[in-house]
PDB file of C-alpha atoms and ligand atoms in Angstrom:
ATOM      1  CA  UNK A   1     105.080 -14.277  87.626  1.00  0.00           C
ATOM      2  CA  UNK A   2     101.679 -13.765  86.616  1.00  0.00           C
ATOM      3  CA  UNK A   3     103.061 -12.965  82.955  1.00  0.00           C
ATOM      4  CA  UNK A   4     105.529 -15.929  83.368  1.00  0.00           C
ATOM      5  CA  UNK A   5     101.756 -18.012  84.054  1.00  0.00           C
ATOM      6  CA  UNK A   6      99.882 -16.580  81.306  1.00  0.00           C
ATOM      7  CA  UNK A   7     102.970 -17.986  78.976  1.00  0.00           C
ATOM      8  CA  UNK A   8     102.164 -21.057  79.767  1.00  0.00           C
ATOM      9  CA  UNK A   9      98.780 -21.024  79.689  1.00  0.00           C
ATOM     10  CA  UNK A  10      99.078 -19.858  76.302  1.00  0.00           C
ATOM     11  CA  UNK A  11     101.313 -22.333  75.500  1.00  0.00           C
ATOM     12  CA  UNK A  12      99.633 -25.474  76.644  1.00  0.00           C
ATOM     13  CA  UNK A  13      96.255 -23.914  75.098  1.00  0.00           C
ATOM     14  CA  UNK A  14      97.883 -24.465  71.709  1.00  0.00           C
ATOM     15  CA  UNK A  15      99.080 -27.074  72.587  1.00  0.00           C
ATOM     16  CA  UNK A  16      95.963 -28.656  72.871  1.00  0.00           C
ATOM     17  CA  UNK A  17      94.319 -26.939  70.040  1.00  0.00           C
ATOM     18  CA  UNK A  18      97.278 -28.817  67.868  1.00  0.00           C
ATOM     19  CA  UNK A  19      96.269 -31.955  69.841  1.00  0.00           C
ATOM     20  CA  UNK A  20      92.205 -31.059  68.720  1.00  0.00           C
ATOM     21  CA  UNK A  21      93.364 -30.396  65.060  1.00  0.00           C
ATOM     22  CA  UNK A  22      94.843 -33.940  65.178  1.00  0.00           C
ATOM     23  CA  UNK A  23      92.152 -35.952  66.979  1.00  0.00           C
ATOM     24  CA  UNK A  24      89.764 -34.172  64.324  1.00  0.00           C
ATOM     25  CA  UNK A  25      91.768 -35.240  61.194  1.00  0.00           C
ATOM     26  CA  UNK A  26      91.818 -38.556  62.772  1.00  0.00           C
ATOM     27  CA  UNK A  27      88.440 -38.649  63.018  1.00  0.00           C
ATOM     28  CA  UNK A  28      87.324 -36.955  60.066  1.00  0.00           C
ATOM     29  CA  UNK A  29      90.196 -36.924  57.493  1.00  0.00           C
ATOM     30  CA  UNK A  30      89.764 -33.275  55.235  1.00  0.00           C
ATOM     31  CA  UNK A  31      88.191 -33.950  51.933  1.00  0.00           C
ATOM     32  CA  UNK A  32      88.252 -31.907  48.939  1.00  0.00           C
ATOM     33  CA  UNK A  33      85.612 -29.506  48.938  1.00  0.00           C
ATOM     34  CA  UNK A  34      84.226 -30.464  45.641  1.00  0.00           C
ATOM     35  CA  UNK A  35      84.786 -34.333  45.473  1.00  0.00           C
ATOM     36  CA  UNK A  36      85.328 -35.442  48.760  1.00  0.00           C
ATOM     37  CA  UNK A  37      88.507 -37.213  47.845  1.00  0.00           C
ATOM     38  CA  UNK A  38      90.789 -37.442  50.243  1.00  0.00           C
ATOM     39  CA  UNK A  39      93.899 -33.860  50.966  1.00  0.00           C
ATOM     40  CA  UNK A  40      96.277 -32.928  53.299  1.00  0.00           C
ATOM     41  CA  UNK A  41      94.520 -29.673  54.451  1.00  0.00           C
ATOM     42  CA  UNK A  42      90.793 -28.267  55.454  1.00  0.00           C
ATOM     43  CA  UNK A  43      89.012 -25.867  53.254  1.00  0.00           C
ATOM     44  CA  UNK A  44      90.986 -27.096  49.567  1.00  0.00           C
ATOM     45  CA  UNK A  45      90.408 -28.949  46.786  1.00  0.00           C
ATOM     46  CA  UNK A  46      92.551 -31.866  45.607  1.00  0.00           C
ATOM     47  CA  UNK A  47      94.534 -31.169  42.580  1.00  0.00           C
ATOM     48  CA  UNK A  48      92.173 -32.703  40.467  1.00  0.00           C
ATOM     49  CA  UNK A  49      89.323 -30.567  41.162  1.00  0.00           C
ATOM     50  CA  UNK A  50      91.853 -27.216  41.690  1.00  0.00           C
ATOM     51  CA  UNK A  51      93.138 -27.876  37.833  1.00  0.00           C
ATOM     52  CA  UNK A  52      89.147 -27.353  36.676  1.00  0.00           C
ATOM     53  CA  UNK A  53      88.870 -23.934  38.199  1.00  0.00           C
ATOM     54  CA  UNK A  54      90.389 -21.050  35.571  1.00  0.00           C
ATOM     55  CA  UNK A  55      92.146 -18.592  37.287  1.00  0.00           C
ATOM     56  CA  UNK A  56      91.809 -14.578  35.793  1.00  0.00           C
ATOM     57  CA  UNK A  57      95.008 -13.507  35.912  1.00  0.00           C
ATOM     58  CA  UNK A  58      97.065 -10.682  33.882  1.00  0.00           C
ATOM     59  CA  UNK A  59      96.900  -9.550  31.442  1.00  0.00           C
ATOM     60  CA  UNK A  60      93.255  -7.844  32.131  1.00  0.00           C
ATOM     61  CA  UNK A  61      90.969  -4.668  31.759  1.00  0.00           C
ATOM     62  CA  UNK A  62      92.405  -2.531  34.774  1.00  0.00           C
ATOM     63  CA  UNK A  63      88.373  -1.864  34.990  1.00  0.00           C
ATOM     64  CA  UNK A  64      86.407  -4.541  34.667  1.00  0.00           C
ATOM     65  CA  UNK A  65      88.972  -6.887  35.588  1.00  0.00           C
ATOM     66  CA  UNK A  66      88.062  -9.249  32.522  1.00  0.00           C
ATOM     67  CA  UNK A  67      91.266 -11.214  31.049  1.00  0.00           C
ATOM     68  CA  UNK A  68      93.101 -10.796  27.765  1.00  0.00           C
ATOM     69  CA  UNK A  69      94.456 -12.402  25.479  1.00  0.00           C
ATOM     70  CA  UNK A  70      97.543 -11.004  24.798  1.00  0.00           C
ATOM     71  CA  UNK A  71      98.855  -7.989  26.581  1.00  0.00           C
ATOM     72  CA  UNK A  72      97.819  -4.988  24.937  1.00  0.00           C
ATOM     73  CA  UNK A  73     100.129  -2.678  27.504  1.00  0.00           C
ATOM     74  CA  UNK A  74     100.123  -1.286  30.570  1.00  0.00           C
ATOM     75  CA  UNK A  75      97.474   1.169  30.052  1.00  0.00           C
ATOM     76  CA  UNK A  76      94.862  -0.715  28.270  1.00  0.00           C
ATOM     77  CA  UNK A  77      91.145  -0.898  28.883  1.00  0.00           C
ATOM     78  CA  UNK A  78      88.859  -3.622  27.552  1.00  0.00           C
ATOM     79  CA  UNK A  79      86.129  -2.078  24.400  1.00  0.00           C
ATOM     80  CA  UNK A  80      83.540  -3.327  26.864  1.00  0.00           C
ATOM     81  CA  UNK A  81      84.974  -0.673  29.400  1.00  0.00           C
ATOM     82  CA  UNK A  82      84.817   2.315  26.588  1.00  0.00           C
ATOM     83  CA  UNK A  83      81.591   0.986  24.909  1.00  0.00           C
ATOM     84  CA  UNK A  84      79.746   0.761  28.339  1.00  0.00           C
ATOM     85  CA  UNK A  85      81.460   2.099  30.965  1.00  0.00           C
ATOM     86  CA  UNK A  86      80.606   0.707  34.282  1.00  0.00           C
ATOM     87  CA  UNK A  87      79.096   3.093  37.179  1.00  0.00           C
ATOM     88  CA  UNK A  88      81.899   1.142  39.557  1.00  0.00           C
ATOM     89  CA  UNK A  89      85.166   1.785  39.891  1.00  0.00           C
ATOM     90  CA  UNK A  90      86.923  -1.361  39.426  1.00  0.00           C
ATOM     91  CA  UNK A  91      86.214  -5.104  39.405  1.00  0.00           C
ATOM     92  CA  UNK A  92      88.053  -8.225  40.562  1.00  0.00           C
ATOM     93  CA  UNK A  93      87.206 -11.729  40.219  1.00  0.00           C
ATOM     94  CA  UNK A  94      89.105 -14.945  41.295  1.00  0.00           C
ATOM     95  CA  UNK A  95      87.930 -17.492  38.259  1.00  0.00           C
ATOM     96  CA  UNK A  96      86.157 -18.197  35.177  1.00  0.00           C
ATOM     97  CA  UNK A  97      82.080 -19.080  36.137  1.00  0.00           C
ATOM     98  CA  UNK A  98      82.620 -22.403  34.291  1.00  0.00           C
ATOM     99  CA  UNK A  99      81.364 -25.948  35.473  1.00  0.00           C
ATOM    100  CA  UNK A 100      84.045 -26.081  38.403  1.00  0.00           C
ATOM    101  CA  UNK A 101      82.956 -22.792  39.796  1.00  0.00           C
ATOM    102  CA  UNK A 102      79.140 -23.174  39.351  1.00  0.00           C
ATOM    103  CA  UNK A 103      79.271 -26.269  41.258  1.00  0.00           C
ATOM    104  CA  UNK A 104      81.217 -24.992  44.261  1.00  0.00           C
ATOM    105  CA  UNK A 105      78.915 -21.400  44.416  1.00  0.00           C
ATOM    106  CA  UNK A 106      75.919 -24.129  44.420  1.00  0.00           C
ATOM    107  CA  UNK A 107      77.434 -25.578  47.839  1.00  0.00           C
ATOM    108  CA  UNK A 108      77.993 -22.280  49.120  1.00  0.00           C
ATOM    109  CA  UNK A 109      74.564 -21.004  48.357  1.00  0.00           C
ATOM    110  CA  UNK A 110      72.539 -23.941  49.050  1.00  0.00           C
ATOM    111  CA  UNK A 111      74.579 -26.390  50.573  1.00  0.00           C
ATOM    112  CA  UNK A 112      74.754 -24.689  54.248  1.00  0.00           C
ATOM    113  CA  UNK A 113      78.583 -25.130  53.566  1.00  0.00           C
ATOM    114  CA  UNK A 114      79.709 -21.861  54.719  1.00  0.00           C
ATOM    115  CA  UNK A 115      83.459 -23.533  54.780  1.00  0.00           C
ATOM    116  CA  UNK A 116      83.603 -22.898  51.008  1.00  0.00           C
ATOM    117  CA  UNK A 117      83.358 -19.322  51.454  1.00  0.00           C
ATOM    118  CA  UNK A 118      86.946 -19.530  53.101  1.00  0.00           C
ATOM    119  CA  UNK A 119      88.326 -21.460  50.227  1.00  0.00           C
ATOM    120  CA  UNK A 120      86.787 -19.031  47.888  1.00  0.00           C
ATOM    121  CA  UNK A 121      87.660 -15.650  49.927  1.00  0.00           C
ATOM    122  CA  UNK A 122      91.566 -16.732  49.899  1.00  0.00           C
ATOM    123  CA  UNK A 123      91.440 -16.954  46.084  1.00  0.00           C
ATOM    124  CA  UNK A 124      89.353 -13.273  45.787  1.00  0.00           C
ATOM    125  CA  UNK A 125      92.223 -12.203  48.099  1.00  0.00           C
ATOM    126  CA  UNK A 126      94.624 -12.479  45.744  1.00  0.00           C
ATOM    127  CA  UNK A 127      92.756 -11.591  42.647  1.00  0.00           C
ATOM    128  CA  UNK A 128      91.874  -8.357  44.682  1.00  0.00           C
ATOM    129  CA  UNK A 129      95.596  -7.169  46.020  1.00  0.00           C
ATOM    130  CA  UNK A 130      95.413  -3.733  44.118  1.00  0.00           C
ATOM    131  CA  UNK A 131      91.913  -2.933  46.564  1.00  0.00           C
ATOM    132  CA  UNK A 132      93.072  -3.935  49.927  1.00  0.00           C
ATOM    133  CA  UNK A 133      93.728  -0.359  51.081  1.00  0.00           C
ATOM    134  CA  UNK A 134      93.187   0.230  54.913  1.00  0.00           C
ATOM    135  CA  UNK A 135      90.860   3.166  53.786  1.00  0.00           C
ATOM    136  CA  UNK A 136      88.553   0.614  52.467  1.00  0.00           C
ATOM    137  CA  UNK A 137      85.144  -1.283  53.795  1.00  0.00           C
ATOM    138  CA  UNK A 138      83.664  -4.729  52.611  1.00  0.00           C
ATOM    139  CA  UNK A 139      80.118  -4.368  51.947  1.00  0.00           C
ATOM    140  CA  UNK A 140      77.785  -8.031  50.793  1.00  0.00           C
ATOM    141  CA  UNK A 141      75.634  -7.904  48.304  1.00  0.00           C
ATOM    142  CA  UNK A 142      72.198  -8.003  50.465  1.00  0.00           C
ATOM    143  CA  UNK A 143      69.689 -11.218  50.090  1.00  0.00           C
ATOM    144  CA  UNK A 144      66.093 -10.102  51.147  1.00  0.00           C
ATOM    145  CA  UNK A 145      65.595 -10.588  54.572  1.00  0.00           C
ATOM    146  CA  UNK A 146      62.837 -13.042  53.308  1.00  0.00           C
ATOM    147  CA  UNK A 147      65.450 -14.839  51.584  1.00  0.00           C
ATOM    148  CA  UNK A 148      67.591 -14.709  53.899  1.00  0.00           C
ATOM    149  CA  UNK A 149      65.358 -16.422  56.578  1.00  0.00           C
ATOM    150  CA  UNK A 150      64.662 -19.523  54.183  1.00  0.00           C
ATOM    151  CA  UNK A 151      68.462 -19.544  53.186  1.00  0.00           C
ATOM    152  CA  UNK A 152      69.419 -19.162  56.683  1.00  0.00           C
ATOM    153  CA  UNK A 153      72.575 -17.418  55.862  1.00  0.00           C
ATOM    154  CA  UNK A 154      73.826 -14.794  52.734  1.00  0.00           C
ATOM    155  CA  UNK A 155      76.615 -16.454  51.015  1.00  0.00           C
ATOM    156  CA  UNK A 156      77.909 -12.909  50.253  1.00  0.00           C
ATOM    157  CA  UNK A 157      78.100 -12.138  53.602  1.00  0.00           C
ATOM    158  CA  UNK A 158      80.431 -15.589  54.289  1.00  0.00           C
ATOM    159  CA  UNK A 159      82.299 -15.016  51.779  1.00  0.00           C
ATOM    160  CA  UNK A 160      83.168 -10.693  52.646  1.00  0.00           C
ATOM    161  CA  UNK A 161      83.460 -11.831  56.110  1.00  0.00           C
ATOM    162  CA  UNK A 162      86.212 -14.472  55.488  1.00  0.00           C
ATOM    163  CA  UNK A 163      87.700 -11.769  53.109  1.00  0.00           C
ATOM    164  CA  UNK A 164      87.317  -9.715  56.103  1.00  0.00           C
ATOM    165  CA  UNK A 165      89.980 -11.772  57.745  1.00  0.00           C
ATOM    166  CA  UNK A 166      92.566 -12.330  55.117  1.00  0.00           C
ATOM    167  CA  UNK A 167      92.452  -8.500  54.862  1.00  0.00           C
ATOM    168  CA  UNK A 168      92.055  -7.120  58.140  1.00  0.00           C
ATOM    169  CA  UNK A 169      89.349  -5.010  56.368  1.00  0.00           C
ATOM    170  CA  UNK A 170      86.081  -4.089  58.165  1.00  0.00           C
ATOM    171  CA  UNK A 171      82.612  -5.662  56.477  1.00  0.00           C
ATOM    172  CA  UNK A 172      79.595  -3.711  56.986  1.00  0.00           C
ATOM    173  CA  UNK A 173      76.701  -6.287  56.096  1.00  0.00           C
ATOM    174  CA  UNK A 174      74.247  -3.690  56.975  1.00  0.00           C
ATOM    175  CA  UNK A 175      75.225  -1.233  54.608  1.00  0.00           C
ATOM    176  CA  UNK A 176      73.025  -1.505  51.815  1.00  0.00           C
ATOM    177  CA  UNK A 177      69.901  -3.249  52.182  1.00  0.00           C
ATOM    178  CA  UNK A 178      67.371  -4.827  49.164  1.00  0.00           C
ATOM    179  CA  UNK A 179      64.319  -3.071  49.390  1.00  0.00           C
ATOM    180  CA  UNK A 180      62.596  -5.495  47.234  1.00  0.00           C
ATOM    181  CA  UNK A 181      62.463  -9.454  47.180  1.00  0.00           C
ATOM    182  CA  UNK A 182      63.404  -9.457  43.272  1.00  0.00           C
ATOM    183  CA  UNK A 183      63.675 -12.297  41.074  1.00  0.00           C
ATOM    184  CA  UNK A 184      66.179 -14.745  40.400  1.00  0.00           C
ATOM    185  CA  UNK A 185      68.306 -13.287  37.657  1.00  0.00           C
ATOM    186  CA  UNK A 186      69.297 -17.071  36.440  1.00  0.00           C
ATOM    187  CA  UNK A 187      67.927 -17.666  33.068  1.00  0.00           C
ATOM    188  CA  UNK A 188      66.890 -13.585  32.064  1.00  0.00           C
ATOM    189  CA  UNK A 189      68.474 -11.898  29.076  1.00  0.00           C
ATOM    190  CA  UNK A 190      70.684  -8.404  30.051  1.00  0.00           C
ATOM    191  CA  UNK A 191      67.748  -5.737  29.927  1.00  0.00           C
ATOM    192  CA  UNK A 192      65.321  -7.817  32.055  1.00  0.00           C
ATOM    193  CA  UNK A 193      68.273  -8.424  34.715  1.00  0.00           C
ATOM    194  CA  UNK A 194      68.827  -5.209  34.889  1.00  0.00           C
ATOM    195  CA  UNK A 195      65.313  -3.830  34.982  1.00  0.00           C
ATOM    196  CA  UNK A 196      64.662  -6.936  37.682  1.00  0.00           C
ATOM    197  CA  UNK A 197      67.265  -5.574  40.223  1.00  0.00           C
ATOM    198  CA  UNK A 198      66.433  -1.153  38.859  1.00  0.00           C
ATOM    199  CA  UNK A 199      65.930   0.366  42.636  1.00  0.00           C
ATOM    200  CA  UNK A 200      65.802  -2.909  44.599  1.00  0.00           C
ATOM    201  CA  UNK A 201      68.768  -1.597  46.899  1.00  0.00           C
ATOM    202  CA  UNK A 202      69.419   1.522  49.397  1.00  0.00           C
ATOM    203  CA  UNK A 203      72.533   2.415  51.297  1.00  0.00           C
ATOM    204  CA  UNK A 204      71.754   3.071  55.065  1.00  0.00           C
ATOM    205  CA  UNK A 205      72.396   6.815  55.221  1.00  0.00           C
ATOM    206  CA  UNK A 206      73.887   7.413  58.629  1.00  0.00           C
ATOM    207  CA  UNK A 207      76.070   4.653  58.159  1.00  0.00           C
ATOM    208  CA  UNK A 208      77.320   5.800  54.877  1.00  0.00           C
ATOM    209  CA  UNK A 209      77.895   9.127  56.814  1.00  0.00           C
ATOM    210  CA  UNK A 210      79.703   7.520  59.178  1.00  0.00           C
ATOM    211  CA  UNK A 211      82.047   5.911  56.372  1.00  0.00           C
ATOM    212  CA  UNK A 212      82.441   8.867  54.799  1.00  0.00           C
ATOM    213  CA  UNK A 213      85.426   9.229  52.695  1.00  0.00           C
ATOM    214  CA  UNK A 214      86.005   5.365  52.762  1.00  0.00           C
ATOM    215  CA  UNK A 215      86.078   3.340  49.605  1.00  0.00           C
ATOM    216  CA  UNK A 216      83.506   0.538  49.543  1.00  0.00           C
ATOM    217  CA  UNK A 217      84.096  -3.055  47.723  1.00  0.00           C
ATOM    218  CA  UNK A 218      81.500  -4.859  47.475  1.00  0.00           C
ATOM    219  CA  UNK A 219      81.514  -8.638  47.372  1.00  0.00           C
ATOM    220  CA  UNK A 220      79.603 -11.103  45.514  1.00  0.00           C
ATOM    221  CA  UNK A 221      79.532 -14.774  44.920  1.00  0.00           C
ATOM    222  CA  UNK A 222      79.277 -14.565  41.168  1.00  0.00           C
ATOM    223  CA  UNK A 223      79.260 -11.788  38.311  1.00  0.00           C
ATOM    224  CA  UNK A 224      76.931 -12.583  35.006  1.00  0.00           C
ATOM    225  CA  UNK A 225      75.985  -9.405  33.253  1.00  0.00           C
ATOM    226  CA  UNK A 226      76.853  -7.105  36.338  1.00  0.00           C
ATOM    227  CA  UNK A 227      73.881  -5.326  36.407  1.00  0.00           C
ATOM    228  CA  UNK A 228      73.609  -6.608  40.509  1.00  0.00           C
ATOM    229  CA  UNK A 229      76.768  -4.880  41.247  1.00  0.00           C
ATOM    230  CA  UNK A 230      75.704  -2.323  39.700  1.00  0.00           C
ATOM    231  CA  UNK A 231      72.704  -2.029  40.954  1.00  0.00           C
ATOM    232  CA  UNK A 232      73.981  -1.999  44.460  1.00  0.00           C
ATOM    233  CA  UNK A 233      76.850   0.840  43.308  1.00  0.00           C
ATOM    234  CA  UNK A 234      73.779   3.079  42.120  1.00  0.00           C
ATOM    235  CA  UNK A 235      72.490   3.053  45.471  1.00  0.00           C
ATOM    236  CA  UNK A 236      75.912   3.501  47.433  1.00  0.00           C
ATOM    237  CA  UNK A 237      77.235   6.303  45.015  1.00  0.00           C
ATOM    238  CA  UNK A 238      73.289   8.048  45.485  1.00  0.00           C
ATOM    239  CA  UNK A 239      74.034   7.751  48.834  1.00  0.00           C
ATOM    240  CA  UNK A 240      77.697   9.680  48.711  1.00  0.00           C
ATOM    241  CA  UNK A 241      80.115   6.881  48.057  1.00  0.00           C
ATOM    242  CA  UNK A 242      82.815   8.421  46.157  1.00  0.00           C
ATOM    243  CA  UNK A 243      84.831   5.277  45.013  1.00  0.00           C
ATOM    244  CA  UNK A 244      82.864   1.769  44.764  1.00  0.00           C
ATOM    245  CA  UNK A 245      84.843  -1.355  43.743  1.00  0.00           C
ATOM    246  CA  UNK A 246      83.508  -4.599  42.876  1.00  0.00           C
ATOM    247  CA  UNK A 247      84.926  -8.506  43.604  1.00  0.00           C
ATOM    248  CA  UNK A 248      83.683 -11.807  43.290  1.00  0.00           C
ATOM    249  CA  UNK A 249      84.590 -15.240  43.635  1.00  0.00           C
ATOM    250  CA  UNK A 250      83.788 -16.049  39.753  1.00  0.00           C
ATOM    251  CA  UNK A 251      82.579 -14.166  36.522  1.00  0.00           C
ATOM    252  CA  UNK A 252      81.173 -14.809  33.480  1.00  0.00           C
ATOM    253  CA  UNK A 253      83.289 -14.458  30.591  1.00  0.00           C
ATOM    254  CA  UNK A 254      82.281 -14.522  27.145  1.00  0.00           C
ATOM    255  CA  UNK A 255      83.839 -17.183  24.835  1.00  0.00           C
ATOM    256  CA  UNK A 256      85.314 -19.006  27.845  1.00  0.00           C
ATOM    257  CA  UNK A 257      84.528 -22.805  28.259  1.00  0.00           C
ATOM    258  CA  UNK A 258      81.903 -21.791  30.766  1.00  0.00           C
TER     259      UNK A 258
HETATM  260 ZN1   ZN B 301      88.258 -32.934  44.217  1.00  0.00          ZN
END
């Protein structure tokens, strides 16, 4: 009986979600995320603006996740990878940083359109499947809390908790913290980016305790010259991370038509 009821409840309450959905797209039609033309679903872009984004598929570096031209095997890691290996593990990114993609991490930085960030975490998802282990935690790149008050939200944190979801992994925003309000990076050469960003995070000990043994990804909106990520790995593999991977929703890639 009282099972029998809570059928039916269940029932009629999606029912009238459905019915909410409706009214809503009656109301407000979905628009593409980047144009505002008009598409069949929330939270996508019309084919139009989908076509400008470039994918990073395979073939790519099995490290840092940056495409090639023509498969080079199995095996093979970018000269970027031998020449300067990376202090993370791996990296993932979902599509080129070219006009298409700077204009959409714009909105989801500045635009208070947190939406995007489940647009962009469903195309990380699948340029991540090879790090979605159940052993593994989602960490944001931090935004100083001063930041963070004028931005009123961490775009990082958006985007690794709607990754969160298409996962089922855990996110631990308060895992690493930025110790120092740095700089923004736009518009300084490698050295200076990395200098800029040199000791501005920490890992929260007892949590990293706590996740002992766990691999950490972190998540960020956009990868330049990585020295961010890997600024933020320093401090997590200090702290006793063992195994730090990196996504992002887009990365720069030299000699594409960013
Ligand atoms: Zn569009």
């Amino acid at each position: 009986m009282e099972t029998g009821a809570l059928v039916v409840k269940d029932g009629w309450s999606r029912s009238l979600r459905r019915l909410g959905t409706m009214l809503l797209d009656q109301l407000y039609p979905p628009v593409c995320l980047a144009c505002d033309a008009p598409v069949a679903t929330a939270d996508a872009l019309c084919t139009t603006c989908f076509r400008g984004l470039r994918p990073i598929t395979a073939p790519l570096c099995p490290i840092l996740g940056l495409p090639f031209e023509v498969s080079l095997g199995p095996d093979a890691v970018s000269a970027e990878a031998i020449a300067h290996p990376p202090n993370f593990d791996r990296a993932r990114s979902a599509v080129v940083y070219n006009a298409m993609a700077r204009g959409l991490v714009g909105k989801l930085k500045y635009g208070d359109r947190p939406e995007l960030a489940r647009f962009c975490a469903r195309l990380v998802a699948l340029a991540g499947h090879e790090l979605w282990g159940r052993d593994a935690v989602l960490v944001p790149v931090p935004l100083h809390r001063v930041r963070q008050f004028s931005r009123r939200y961490n775009q990082s944190t958006e985007l690794a908790r709607a990754l969160g979801k298409l996962t089922g992994l855990s996110v631990e925003p308060g895992l690493v913290v930025r110790k120092r309000n740095t700089r923004h990076q736009v518009g300084l050469s490698g050295d200076a980016r990395r200098r800029n960003v040199a000791g501005a995070f920490a890992a929260h000990p007892d949590l990293l305790l706590r996740l002992r043994g766990r691999r950490v990804i972190v998540v960020d909106d956009v990868i330049t010259t990585g020295s961010t990520v890997s600024a933020v790995t320093k401090a997590l593999k200090s702290g006793g991370a063992e195994h730090v991977d990196v996504v992002s929703f887009a990365r720069v890639v030299t000699g594409s038509d960013a």
